[in-house]
């Protein structure tokens, strides 16, 4: 359960504890918390554990320059580090950094790796059980791995043929398509979870974690079927937030390991993983003429420029161009 927040003593005077409490008070995603804390700790250690309150723009600029010139990190990595430090100073320490001048990483943005439809199916055919259904949803609905494992029963709306993603990146909700070919398998999974949940209740368990303050607002909701995870873990575990014994969702790492093995077994050599299914989903939609704005909405991208990267992937082999060496008459 490494994706579950560990409780922090609210009276702690440690800098990083106070920073984490500040982040949680603003309901930022746990992944955001871990990312920001990673970069802030890196920043502190780079400056020989000097208190950030005693530093400012020169130290931030030096650190960002180090990432670009010494570490040669990717542009997006440097951007994430910058965001973490801006949040640290502007929001937490309430200190303005002013105009930050630093060397920006010049590494070109890489095109996303995508599976062909045949490759995606070859990988999926190597999977079984929950891992197979999870991969089919990532490819068929464009879900991230974290969104897939956190799906609740009520998020799968059979009558409307859609899936609601509620715990998405940036704490935004969105809807995506429910593949008709997966309907029967999803109904079987719901039946399985229903029977398992009834057994958990009979054993005196059956309570699931609810986000934000919903557990206080709806005291009985945590034991309702609709709130149970679509992909529950095979065993109980202790929730570090409350100390309560619960059945969490299957871990992201378990699905990722299964997919990596499947990719190897399918004989696919390109660097790929769970997120490749999401890239492939977007590419298939674009190949079939889906409007870019609709793809942006389904994927949950804030900026259309993020979605436009797929036009470069499709453009290579979908524009009707032919290599000169393939002309009949040279």
Short mmCIF file of N, CA, C and O in Angstrom, two decimals, residues 15-16 19 36-53 55 59 63 85 88-89:
data_model
loop_
_atom_site.label_atom_id
_atom_site.label_comp_id
_atom_site.label_asym_id
_atom_site.label_seq_id
_atom_site.Cartn_x
_atom_site.Cartn_y
_atom_site.Cartn_z
N UNK A 15 10.54 20.22 9.04
CA UNK A 15 10.21 21.00 7.85
C UNK A 15 9.38 20.19 6.86
O UNK A 15 8.34 20.65 6.38
N UNK A 16 9.84 18.99 6.52
CA UNK A 16 9.15 18.19 5.50
C UNK A 16 7.78 17.72 5.99
O UNK A 16 6.85 17.58 5.19
N UNK A 19 5.54 20.62 5.49
CA UNK A 19 5.30 20.77 4.05
C UNK A 19 4.26 19.78 3.57
O UNK A 19 3.34 20.12 2.80
N UNK A 36 6.46 16.42 -5.33
CA UNK A 36 6.93 17.69 -4.77
C UNK A 36 7.95 17.45 -3.65
O UNK A 36 8.97 18.15 -3.57
N UNK A 37 7.66 16.49 -2.79
CA UNK A 37 8.57 16.22 -1.68
C UNK A 37 9.91 15.67 -2.18
O UNK A 37 10.96 15.99 -1.62
N UNK A 38 9.86 14.88 -3.22
CA UNK A 38 11.09 14.35 -3.82
C UNK A 38 12.00 15.48 -4.27
O UNK A 38 13.20 15.51 -3.95
N UNK A 39 11.44 16.45 -5.01
CA UNK A 39 12.25 17.53 -5.56
C UNK A 39 12.69 18.52 -4.50
O UNK A 39 13.79 19.07 -4.56
N UNK A 40 11.84 18.76 -3.51
CA UNK A 40 12.23 19.66 -2.43
C UNK A 40 13.37 19.05 -1.61
O UNK A 40 14.34 19.73 -1.25
N UNK A 41 13.29 17.74 -1.34
CA UNK A 41 14.37 17.07 -0.62
C UNK A 41 15.66 17.08 -1.44
O UNK A 41 16.76 17.28 -0.90
N UNK A 42 15.53 16.85 -2.74
CA UNK A 42 16.69 16.88 -3.64
C UNK A 42 17.34 18.27 -3.59
O UNK A 42 18.56 18.41 -3.50
N UNK A 43 16.51 19.29 -3.64
CA UNK A 43 16.96 20.68 -3.60
C UNK A 43 17.70 20.98 -2.29
O UNK A 43 18.78 21.59 -2.27
N UNK A 44 17.13 20.52 -1.18
CA UNK A 44 17.74 20.74 0.14
C UNK A 44 19.09 20.02 0.24
O UNK A 44 20.09 20.57 0.72
N UNK A 45 19.13 18.78 -0.24
CA UNK A 45 20.37 18.01 -0.16
C UNK A 45 21.44 18.59 -1.09
O UNK A 45 22.63 18.57 -0.76
N UNK A 46 21.01 19.09 -2.24
CA UNK A 46 21.96 19.70 -3.17
C UNK A 46 22.66 20.89 -2.51
O UNK A 46 23.86 21.11 -2.70
N UNK A 47 21.90 21.63 -1.72
CA UNK A 47 22.46 22.80 -1.03
C UNK A 47 22.92 22.46 0.39
O UNK A 47 22.87 23.31 1.29
N UNK A 48 23.34 21.19 0.56
CA UNK A 48 23.95 20.73 1.81
C UNK A 48 23.04 20.94 3.02
O UNK A 48 23.46 21.44 4.07
N UNK A 49 21.78 20.58 2.80
CA UNK A 49 20.75 20.57 3.86
C UNK A 49 20.48 21.95 4.47
O UNK A 49 20.07 22.07 5.63
N UNK A 50 20.65 22.96 3.69
CA UNK A 50 20.32 24.30 4.15
C UNK A 50 18.81 24.48 4.14
O UNK A 50 18.12 23.99 3.25
N UNK A 51 18.27 25.18 5.13
CA UNK A 51 16.83 25.40 5.23
C UNK A 51 16.36 26.24 4.04
O UNK A 51 16.92 27.30 3.76
N UNK A 52 15.33 25.78 3.30
CA UNK A 52 14.83 26.56 2.16
C UNK A 52 14.43 27.98 2.50
O UNK A 52 14.52 28.88 1.66
N UNK A 53 14.00 28.20 3.74
CA UNK A 53 13.60 29.55 4.16
C UNK A 53 14.79 30.50 4.16
O UNK A 53 14.62 31.72 4.11
N UNK A 55 17.10 30.34 1.84
CA UNK A 55 17.54 30.42 0.45
C UNK A 55 16.48 31.13 -0.37
O UNK A 55 15.45 31.54 0.15
N UNK A 59 19.58 30.29 -5.32
CA UNK A 59 19.74 28.85 -5.07
C UNK A 59 18.83 28.04 -5.99
O UNK A 59 19.21 26.96 -6.46
N UNK A 63 20.17 25.35 -8.80
CA UNK A 63 19.70 23.97 -8.82
C UNK A 63 19.13 23.59 -10.18
O UNK A 63 19.42 22.52 -10.72
N UNK A 85 9.37 23.66 -6.69
CA UNK A 85 10.04 24.73 -5.96
C UNK A 85 9.21 26.02 -5.93
O UNK A 85 9.21 26.74 -4.93
N UNK A 88 6.72 25.43 -3.31
CA UNK A 88 7.37 25.53 -2.01
C UNK A 88 7.48 26.98 -1.55
O UNK A 88 7.12 27.34 -0.42
N UNK A 89 7.98 27.84 -2.45
CA UNK A 89 8.23 29.22 -2.06
C UNK A 89 6.98 30.10 -2.11
O UNK A 89 6.67 30.82 -1.16
#
